[in-house]
mmCIF file of C-alpha atoms (C1' of nucleotides) in Angstrom:
data_model
loop_
_atom_site.group_PDB
_atom_site.id
_atom_site.type_symbol
_atom_site.label_atom_id
_atom_site.label_comp_id
_atom_site.label_asym_id
_atom_site.label_seq_id
_atom_site.Cartn_x
_atom_site.Cartn_y
_atom_site.Cartn_z
ATOM 1 C CA UNK A 76 67.973 59.734 3.631
ATOM 2 C CA UNK A 77 67.259 62.711 1.640
ATOM 3 C CA UNK A 78 65.640 65.383 3.089
ATOM 4 C CA UNK A 79 63.168 67.270 1.819
ATOM 5 C CA UNK A 80 62.002 71.091 3.511
ATOM 6 C CA UNK A 81 58.043 71.095 2.270
ATOM 7 C CA UNK A 82 56.648 74.610 1.051
ATOM 8 C CA UNK A 83 54.550 73.859 4.253
ATOM 9 C CA UNK A 84 57.900 73.865 5.974
ATOM 10 C CA UNK A 85 57.666 70.352 7.097
ATOM 11 C CA UNK A 86 60.655 67.883 6.233
ATOM 12 C CA UNK A 87 60.297 65.258 4.512
ATOM 13 C CA UNK A 88 62.898 62.495 4.252
ATOM 14 C CA UNK A 89 62.584 60.208 1.540
ATOM 15 C CA UNK A 90 64.007 57.010 0.298
ATOM 16 C CA UNK A 91 67.693 57.358 -2.042
ATOM 17 C CA UNK A 92 66.414 57.714 -5.258
ATOM 18 C CA UNK A 93 67.498 54.829 -7.818
ATOM 19 C CA UNK A 94 69.247 57.221 -10.303
ATOM 20 C CA UNK A 95 66.400 57.656 -12.730
ATOM 21 C CA UNK A 96 64.137 58.670 -9.925
ATOM 22 C CA UNK A 97 66.843 60.963 -8.928
ATOM 23 C CA UNK A 98 67.613 62.531 -12.750
ATOM 24 C CA UNK A 99 64.345 63.169 -13.098
ATOM 25 C CA UNK A 100 63.615 64.463 -9.960
ATOM 26 C CA UNK A 101 66.842 67.197 -11.042
ATOM 27 C CA UNK A 102 64.627 67.451 -13.959
ATOM 28 C CA UNK A 103 61.282 69.062 -11.951
ATOM 29 C CA UNK A 104 63.525 71.067 -9.609
ATOM 30 C CA UNK A 105 65.168 72.618 -12.953
ATOM 31 C CA UNK A 106 61.780 73.189 -14.464
ATOM 32 C CA UNK A 107 60.383 74.867 -10.894
ATOM 33 C CA UNK A 108 63.047 77.663 -12.070
ATOM 34 C CA UNK A 109 62.556 77.638 -15.966
ATOM 35 C CA UNK A 110 60.143 80.696 -17.319
ATOM 36 C CA UNK A 111 59.331 78.915 -20.654
ATOM 37 C CA UNK A 112 57.293 75.742 -18.973
ATOM 38 C CA UNK A 113 54.288 76.366 -17.225
ATOM 39 C CA UNK A 114 51.866 74.542 -15.237
ATOM 40 C CA UNK A 115 49.967 72.270 -17.458
ATOM 41 C CA UNK A 116 53.702 71.390 -19.320
ATOM 42 C CA UNK A 117 54.861 70.488 -15.553
ATOM 43 C CA UNK A 118 51.927 68.965 -14.466
ATOM 44 C CA UNK A 119 52.202 66.412 -17.652
ATOM 45 C CA UNK A 120 55.849 65.955 -16.471
ATOM 46 C CA UNK A 121 54.773 65.178 -13.142
ATOM 47 C CA UNK A 122 52.650 62.596 -14.651
ATOM 48 C CA UNK A 123 54.162 61.616 -17.880
ATOM 49 C CA UNK A 124 54.658 57.481 -18.054
ATOM 50 C CA UNK A 125 58.466 58.779 -18.174
ATOM 51 C CA UNK A 126 58.517 59.609 -14.547
ATOM 52 C CA UNK A 127 59.987 56.101 -13.441
ATOM 53 C CA UNK A 128 58.329 57.014 -9.843
ATOM 54 C CA UNK A 129 55.258 56.073 -11.595
ATOM 55 C CA UNK A 130 52.854 53.020 -13.072
ATOM 56 C CA UNK A 131 53.080 53.430 -16.997
ATOM 57 C CA UNK A 132 50.975 50.485 -17.276
ATOM 58 C CA UNK A 133 47.583 51.108 -16.116
ATOM 59 C CA UNK A 134 46.580 53.914 -18.221
ATOM 60 C CA UNK A 135 47.996 54.590 -21.840
ATOM 61 C CA UNK A 136 49.907 57.532 -22.018
ATOM 62 C CA UNK A 137 49.856 58.714 -18.416
ATOM 63 C CA UNK A 138 51.674 57.705 -15.560
ATOM 64 C CA UNK A 139 49.543 56.314 -12.374
ATOM 65 C CA UNK A 140 50.093 57.381 -9.258
ATOM 66 C CA UNK A 141 49.031 53.339 -6.938
ATOM 67 C CA UNK A 142 49.054 52.792 -3.471
ATOM 68 C CA UNK A 143 52.340 51.985 -3.042
ATOM 69 C CA UNK A 144 53.123 55.306 -5.202
ATOM 70 C CA UNK A 145 51.192 57.411 -2.834
ATOM 71 C CA UNK A 146 52.610 55.381 0.066
ATOM 72 C CA UNK A 147 56.379 56.784 -1.303
ATOM 73 C CA UNK A 148 57.829 60.406 0.023
ATOM 74 C CA UNK A 149 59.132 60.540 -2.939
ATOM 75 C CA UNK A 150 55.817 61.677 -4.537
ATOM 76 C CA UNK A 151 54.725 63.886 -2.026
ATOM 77 C CA UNK A 152 58.821 65.613 -3.227
ATOM 78 C CA UNK A 153 57.253 66.237 -6.701
ATOM 79 C CA UNK A 154 53.922 67.290 -5.476
ATOM 80 C CA UNK A 155 55.641 70.013 -3.222
ATOM 81 C CA UNK A 156 57.348 71.069 -6.612
ATOM 82 C CA UNK A 157 54.322 71.036 -8.821
ATOM 83 C CA UNK A 158 53.346 73.339 -5.328
ATOM 84 C CA UNK A 159 56.498 75.573 -6.048
ATOM 85 C CA UNK A 160 56.531 76.202 -9.619
ATOM 86 C CA UNK A 161 52.795 77.265 -9.105
ATOM 87 C CA UNK A 162 54.564 79.626 -5.926
ATOM 88 C CA UNK A 163 57.119 80.831 -9.172
ATOM 89 C CA UNK A 164 54.277 81.959 -11.544
ATOM 90 C CA UNK A 165 52.329 83.445 -8.989
ATOM 91 C CA UNK A 166 49.467 81.236 -9.154
ATOM 92 C CA UNK A 167 49.951 80.333 -5.764
ATOM 93 C CA UNK A 168 50.204 82.568 -2.940
ATOM 94 C CA UNK A 169 51.375 80.800 0.447
ATOM 95 C CA UNK A 170 50.412 83.888 2.665
ATOM 96 C CA UNK A 171 47.102 82.905 1.570
ATOM 97 C CA UNK A 172 47.426 79.407 2.409
ATOM 98 C CA UNK A 173 48.911 80.428 5.664
ATOM 99 C CA UNK A 174 46.169 81.948 6.547
ATOM 100 C CA UNK A 175 43.408 79.732 5.858
ATOM 101 C CA UNK A 176 45.569 77.188 7.812
ATOM 102 C CA UNK A 177 44.232 78.681 11.260
ATOM 103 C CA UNK A 178 43.582 76.019 13.339
ATOM 104 C CA UNK A 179 46.185 74.241 15.689
ATOM 105 C CA UNK A 180 46.190 70.402 16.882
ATOM 106 C CA UNK A 181 44.279 70.912 19.756
ATOM 107 C CA UNK A 182 42.139 73.158 17.971
ATOM 108 C CA UNK A 183 41.733 70.905 14.863
ATOM 109 C CA UNK A 184 40.666 67.939 17.625
ATOM 110 C CA UNK A 185 38.254 69.861 19.295
ATOM 111 C CA UNK A 186 36.507 70.747 16.116
ATOM 112 C CA UNK A 187 36.332 67.044 14.435
ATOM 113 C CA UNK A 188 35.488 65.568 17.606
ATOM 114 C CA UNK A 189 38.286 63.606 18.399
ATOM 115 C CA UNK A 190 41.666 62.996 20.198
ATOM 116 C CA UNK A 191 44.652 65.175 19.072
ATOM 117 C CA UNK A 192 46.449 61.839 17.937
ATOM 118 C CA UNK A 193 44.145 61.485 15.370
ATOM 119 C CA UNK A 194 44.719 64.733 14.174
ATOM 120 C CA UNK A 195 48.380 64.247 14.074
ATOM 121 C CA UNK A 196 48.420 60.748 12.429
ATOM 122 C CA UNK A 197 46.467 61.370 10.011
ATOM 123 C CA UNK A 198 48.889 64.570 9.051
ATOM 124 C CA UNK A 199 51.620 62.419 9.434
ATOM 125 C CA UNK A 200 49.471 59.920 6.608
ATOM 126 C CA UNK A 201 49.211 62.783 4.853
ATOM 127 C CA UNK A 202 45.586 62.023 4.988
ATOM 128 C CA UNK A 203 45.240 66.339 6.016
ATOM 129 C CA UNK A 204 47.198 68.574 5.325
ATOM 130 C CA UNK A 205 49.433 71.168 7.621
ATOM 131 C CA UNK A 206 51.444 73.949 7.222
ATOM 132 C CA UNK A 207 54.149 74.862 10.193
ATOM 133 C CA UNK A 208 54.025 77.240 11.958
ATOM 134 C CA UNK A 209 57.996 77.080 13.689
ATOM 135 C CA UNK A 210 56.681 73.354 15.170
ATOM 136 C CA UNK A 211 53.754 73.446 15.271
ATOM 137 C CA UNK A 212 51.420 71.906 12.997
ATOM 138 C CA UNK A 213 48.211 74.385 11.643
ATOM 139 C CA UNK A 214 45.501 73.252 9.754
ATOM 140 C CA UNK A 215 42.581 74.308 7.436
ATOM 141 C CA UNK A 216 38.647 74.687 9.165
ATOM 142 C CA UNK A 217 37.121 73.431 5.719
ATOM 143 C CA UNK A 218 39.979 70.017 5.445
ATOM 144 C CA UNK A 219 38.588 69.408 9.519
ATOM 145 C CA UNK A 220 35.362 69.501 8.544
ATOM 146 C CA UNK A 221 35.699 67.299 5.916
ATOM 147 C CA UNK A 222 38.004 65.039 7.502
ATOM 148 C CA UNK A 223 35.813 61.758 8.016
ATOM 149 C CA UNK A 224 37.844 59.395 11.289
ATOM 150 C CA UNK A 225 37.329 55.970 10.860
ATOM 151 C CA UNK A 226 34.775 54.673 13.234
ATOM 152 C CA UNK A 227 37.000 51.562 14.315
ATOM 153 C CA UNK A 228 39.206 51.428 16.967
ATOM 154 C CA UNK A 229 37.791 53.149 20.248
ATOM 155 C CA UNK A 230 34.971 55.479 20.533
ATOM 156 C CA UNK A 231 35.639 59.073 20.437
ATOM 157 C CA UNK A 232 34.406 60.294 24.067
ATOM 158 C CA UNK A 233 31.441 62.337 24.529
ATOM 159 C CA UNK A 234 30.987 65.562 26.309
ATOM 160 C CA UNK A 235 27.556 65.382 28.519
ATOM 161 C CA UNK A 236 26.272 67.822 30.514
ATOM 162 C CA UNK A 237 24.084 65.921 32.579
ATOM 163 C CA UNK A 238 22.121 66.384 36.405
ATOM 164 C CA UNK A 239 18.593 68.196 36.801
ATOM 165 C CA UNK A 240 17.292 71.608 37.311
ATOM 166 C CA UNK A 241 13.857 72.940 38.316
ATOM 167 C CA UNK A 242 11.857 71.102 35.265
ATOM 168 C CA UNK A 243 14.305 69.694 33.337
ATOM 169 C CA UNK A 244 16.778 66.995 33.651
ATOM 170 C CA UNK A 245 18.759 64.742 31.943
ATOM 171 C CA UNK A 246 20.285 61.752 32.549
ATOM 172 C CA UNK A 247 22.409 58.464 31.326
ATOM 173 C CA UNK A 248 23.350 54.848 31.490
ATOM 174 C CA UNK A 249 26.274 53.783 29.876
ATOM 175 C CA UNK A 250 29.501 51.060 29.907
ATOM 176 C CA UNK A 251 32.417 52.976 29.557
ATOM 177 C CA UNK A 252 34.253 55.400 32.037
ATOM 178 C CA UNK A 253 32.336 58.706 32.954
ATOM 179 C CA UNK A 254 35.052 61.052 34.841
ATOM 180 C CA UNK A 255 33.393 64.434 36.100
ATOM 181 C CA UNK A 256 35.085 67.578 35.275
ATOM 182 C CA UNK A 257 37.302 68.822 37.325
ATOM 183 C CA UNK A 258 36.045 72.234 37.735
ATOM 184 C CA UNK A 259 32.231 70.997 38.455
ATOM 185 C CA UNK A 260 33.954 69.568 41.669
ATOM 186 C CA UNK A 261 34.542 72.877 43.859
ATOM 187 C CA UNK A 262 36.245 72.541 47.641
ATOM 188 C CA UNK A 263 35.971 68.875 47.730
ATOM 189 C CA UNK A 264 32.211 69.709 48.494
ATOM 190 C CA UNK A 265 29.131 67.409 47.254
ATOM 191 C CA UNK A 266 28.758 67.289 43.405
ATOM 192 C CA UNK A 267 26.340 69.749 42.350
ATOM 193 C CA UNK A 268 23.102 67.942 41.599
ATOM 194 C CA UNK A 269 22.363 70.824 38.502
ATOM 195 C CA UNK A 270 24.039 70.445 34.943
ATOM 196 C CA UNK A 271 27.540 68.206 35.918
ATOM 197 C CA UNK A 272 29.986 68.274 32.896
ATOM 198 C CA UNK A 273 31.562 64.676 32.686
ATOM 199 C CA UNK A 274 33.432 62.836 29.983
ATOM 200 C CA UNK A 275 32.843 59.362 29.276
ATOM 201 C CA UNK A 276 35.609 57.688 27.774
ATOM 202 C CA UNK A 277 35.468 53.850 26.192
ATOM 203 C CA UNK A 278 31.733 53.465 25.818
ATOM 204 C CA UNK A 279 30.339 51.301 23.425
ATOM 205 C CA UNK A 280 26.040 52.215 24.087
ATOM 206 C CA UNK A 281 24.935 54.699 25.891
ATOM 207 C CA UNK A 282 20.790 55.143 27.010
ATOM 208 C CA UNK A 283 19.732 59.184 27.701
ATOM 209 C CA UNK A 284 17.124 60.019 28.965
ATOM 210 C CA UNK A 285 16.018 64.011 28.881
ATOM 211 C CA UNK A 286 13.083 66.758 29.740
ATOM 212 C CA UNK A 287 10.423 67.248 31.747
ATOM 213 C CA UNK A 288 8.625 64.642 34.058
ATOM 214 C CA UNK A 289 5.270 65.204 32.282
ATOM 215 C CA UNK A 290 7.543 64.811 28.850
ATOM 216 C CA UNK A 291 10.681 62.671 28.445
ATOM 217 C CA UNK A 292 12.417 62.034 25.317
ATOM 218 C CA UNK A 293 14.831 58.538 25.601
ATOM 219 C CA UNK A 294 17.881 58.077 22.999
ATOM 220 C CA UNK A 295 19.845 54.852 22.607
ATOM 221 C CA UNK A 296 23.673 55.755 21.178
ATOM 222 C CA UNK A 297 26.150 53.510 19.492
ATOM 223 C CA UNK A 298 30.094 54.570 18.350
ATOM 224 C CA UNK A 299 29.611 56.536 15.022
ATOM 225 C CA UNK A 300 31.190 59.404 12.683
ATOM 226 C CA UNK A 301 29.152 62.093 12.645
ATOM 227 C CA UNK A 302 29.440 64.463 15.803
ATOM 228 C CA UNK A 303 26.241 65.334 17.018
ATOM 229 C CA UNK A 304 24.322 67.115 19.768
ATOM 230 C CA UNK A 305 21.109 65.762 21.626
ATOM 231 C CA UNK A 306 19.576 67.350 23.923
ATOM 232 C CA UNK A 307 17.621 70.500 25.647
ATOM 233 C CA UNK A 308 19.572 73.481 27.130
ATOM 234 C CA UNK A 309 21.096 72.877 29.577
ATOM 235 C CA UNK A 310 22.130 69.772 29.392
ATOM 236 C CA UNK A 311 23.401 67.876 26.136
ATOM 237 C CA UNK A 312 25.383 64.962 25.020
ATOM 238 C CA UNK A 313 27.830 66.140 22.413
ATOM 239 C CA UNK A 314 30.166 63.538 20.274
ATOM 240 C CA UNK A 315 30.537 61.233 17.792
ATOM 241 C CA UNK A 316 27.338 59.100 17.658
ATOM 242 C CA UNK A 317 24.710 57.706 15.718
ATOM 243 C CA UNK A 318 20.845 58.119 17.689
ATOM 244 C CA UNK A 319 20.300 53.699 17.157
ATOM 245 C CA UNK A 320 17.032 54.129 18.430
ATOM 246 C CA UNK A 321 14.510 57.138 20.092
ATOM 247 C CA UNK A 322 11.792 57.480 21.985
ATOM 248 C CA UNK A 323 9.186 60.388 22.036
ATOM 249 C CA UNK A 324 6.496 58.981 23.849
ATOM 250 C CA UNK A 325 7.235 60.024 28.042
ATOM 251 C CA UNK A 326 5.714 56.429 29.267
ATOM 252 C CA UNK A 327 7.751 54.368 26.445
ATOM 253 C CA UNK A 328 11.101 56.702 27.232
ATOM 254 C CA UNK A 329 10.918 55.692 30.981
ATOM 255 C CA UNK A 330 10.457 51.976 30.303
ATOM 256 C CA UNK A 331 12.612 52.291 28.048
ATOM 257 C CA UNK A 332 15.701 54.017 30.490
ATOM 258 C CA UNK A 333 14.660 51.644 33.404
ATOM 259 C CA UNK A 334 15.296 48.686 31.207
ATOM 260 C CA UNK A 335 18.252 50.186 29.767
ATOM 261 C CA UNK A 336 21.548 48.501 31.508
ATOM 262 C CA UNK A 337 24.899 50.151 32.754
ATOM 263 C CA UNK A 338 26.591 52.939 35.148
ATOM 264 C CA UNK A 339 23.907 55.718 35.646
ATOM 265 C CA UNK A 340 25.174 59.243 35.207
ATOM 266 C CA UNK A 341 24.595 59.699 39.085
ATOM 267 C CA UNK A 342 28.202 56.976 39.824
ATOM 268 C CA UNK A 343 30.982 59.686 38.262
ATOM 269 C CA UNK A 344 34.451 59.159 39.292
ATOM 270 C CA UNK A 345 36.515 62.547 39.817
ATOM 271 C CA UNK A 346 39.287 63.579 37.232
ATOM 272 C CA UNK A 347 41.603 65.372 39.946
ATOM 273 C CA UNK A 348 44.925 65.208 41.549
ATOM 274 C CA UNK A 349 43.699 64.304 44.194
ATOM 275 C CA UNK A 350 42.899 60.005 45.154
ATOM 276 C CA UNK A 351 39.840 59.750 43.037
ATOM 277 C CA UNK A 352 36.588 59.555 44.678
ATOM 278 C CA UNK A 353 33.354 58.123 43.413
ATOM 279 C CA UNK A 354 30.645 59.485 43.981
ATOM 280 C CA UNK A 355 27.241 57.704 45.152
ATOM 281 C CA UNK A 356 23.732 57.788 43.830
ATOM 282 C CA UNK A 357 21.537 59.421 46.923
ATOM 283 C CA UNK A 358 18.279 59.322 47.972
ATOM 284 C CA UNK A 359 18.087 63.268 47.303
ATOM 285 C CA UNK A 360 19.699 63.314 44.463
ATOM 286 C CA UNK A 361 17.895 60.434 42.302
ATOM 287 C CA UNK A 362 15.463 62.943 41.718
ATOM 288 C "C1'" DC B 1444 53.480 73.379 25.333
ATOM 289 C "C1'" DA B 1445 53.721 70.399 21.573
ATOM 290 C "C1'" DC B 1446 55.026 66.377 19.175
ATOM 291 C "C1'" DC B 1447 56.767 61.790 18.824
ATOM 292 C "C1'" DA B 1448 56.798 57.156 19.083
ATOM 293 C "C1'" DG B 1449 54.973 52.555 21.412
ATOM 294 C "C1'" DT B 1450 51.069 50.248 23.019
ATOM 295 C "C1'" DA B 1451 46.828 48.905 23.451
ATOM 296 C "C1'" DC B 1452 42.419 48.342 22.180
ATOM 297 C "C1'" DC B 1453 38.690 48.423 18.586
ATOM 298 C "C1'" DC B 1454 36.406 46.862 14.363
ATOM 299 C "C1'" DC B 1455 35.684 45.317 9.717
ATOM 300 C "C1'" DA B 1456 37.189 42.372 5.893
ATOM 301 C "C1'" DT B 1457 39.302 37.906 4.604
ATOM 302 C "C1'" DT B 1458 41.111 33.635 5.513
ATOM 303 C "C1'" DT B 1459 40.709 29.188 7.342
ATOM 304 C "C1'" DG B 1460 38.861 24.585 8.175
ATOM 305 C "C1'" DG B 1461 34.827 21.970 10.058
ATOM 306 C "C1'" DC B 1462 30.327 20.707 9.410
ATOM 307 C "C1'" DT B 1463 26.463 19.278 6.129
ATOM 308 C "C1'" DA C 1389 30.280 22.647 -3.506
ATOM 309 C "C1'" DG C 1390 28.681 25.746 0.227
ATOM 310 C "C1'" DC C 1391 27.497 27.444 4.737
ATOM 311 C "C1'" DC C 1392 29.383 29.008 9.089
ATOM 312 C "C1'" DA C 1393 32.018 30.719 12.851
ATOM 313 C "C1'" DA C 1394 36.665 31.004 14.577
ATOM 314 C "C1'" DA C 1395 41.195 33.072 13.555
ATOM 315 C "C1'" DT C 1396 43.855 36.486 11.709
ATOM 316 C "C1'" DG C 1397 45.478 40.477 9.292
ATOM 317 C "C1'" DG C 1398 45.050 45.246 8.492
ATOM 318 C "C1'" DG C 1399 44.034 50.040 9.251
ATOM 319 C "C1'" DG C 1400 42.226 52.890 12.660
ATOM 320 C "C1'" DT C 1401 41.682 54.927 17.627
ATOM 321 C "C1'" DA C 1402 42.727 56.865 22.100
ATOM 322 C "C1'" DC C 1403 45.832 57.097 25.345
ATOM 323 C "C1'" DT C 1404 50.602 57.403 27.965
ATOM 324 C "C1'" DG C 1405 55.061 58.561 28.459
ATOM 325 C "C1'" DG C 1406 59.681 60.748 26.746
ATOM 326 C "C1'" DT C 1407 61.419 64.896 24.603
ATOM 327 C "C1'" DG C 1408 63.262 69.061 23.417
#
DNA sequence: CACCAGTACCCCATTTGGCT
DNA sequence: AGCCAAATGGGGTACTGGTG
């Protein structure tokens, strides 16, 4: 299969073109270095009804990018040639573009509140653009912020700080896998009651109660698309969720939490290299 | 460490089949 | 024909293991 190195640094393989498509690609490549062709004219060439890659029958006098065309890597080669034309004309500064693409995949995943693989697959599917820094993909923070992953599939994990300190507390009930962050285990001593950092995976429903003994609030959460944070410092639930129910009345909040089903946040599995231990709720830590 | 491929899982929209 | 529930497929996610 023919290969094309994109401005982003990525190598794109595209299907062996027909004679007509190959000729059109050659024409566009020549136009990149042709000073008599300006950007407007180049765009006209790309979206011409004569471009054999596009569909000429949908819009009169213009080639249309259909779903099939969008899925064809050859179209992305043509778009890259447009980018190269802009670079040649000085209307696109790749140094400035590269400066804007400042996030690694890991940083982008943290920022978007999704798994790293979700970012990589979005890049592969051209739903997120990236530039290559050596072997690393780099992403634009603005695009990452605008990235709206589907809410289908597994729910994105929630980052949870729970426990109790004098005057404040936050507990949850859930149907997922709650794992305590290794840093909170210390030297195999008892899990500290205060501010335990945990990660909740594979969840569909979470009940949260937070506040003080006299002023408690209740939230019922379901997987959602927006990154949110609820709770009271230092306690928090952070991640992609939506609030399906909120109760600000202390008595009703306590009753709602009591009625909620699921494992309690005090029953956490330790995420460590040594054998997994389950920490059971005790009278002392029940609060 | 970063990337990639494969797998399992989930939700939603559409299709299919049975019932009224 | 219309309605409803089950089955199916597509699109998307997280996770794991292998590779360079």
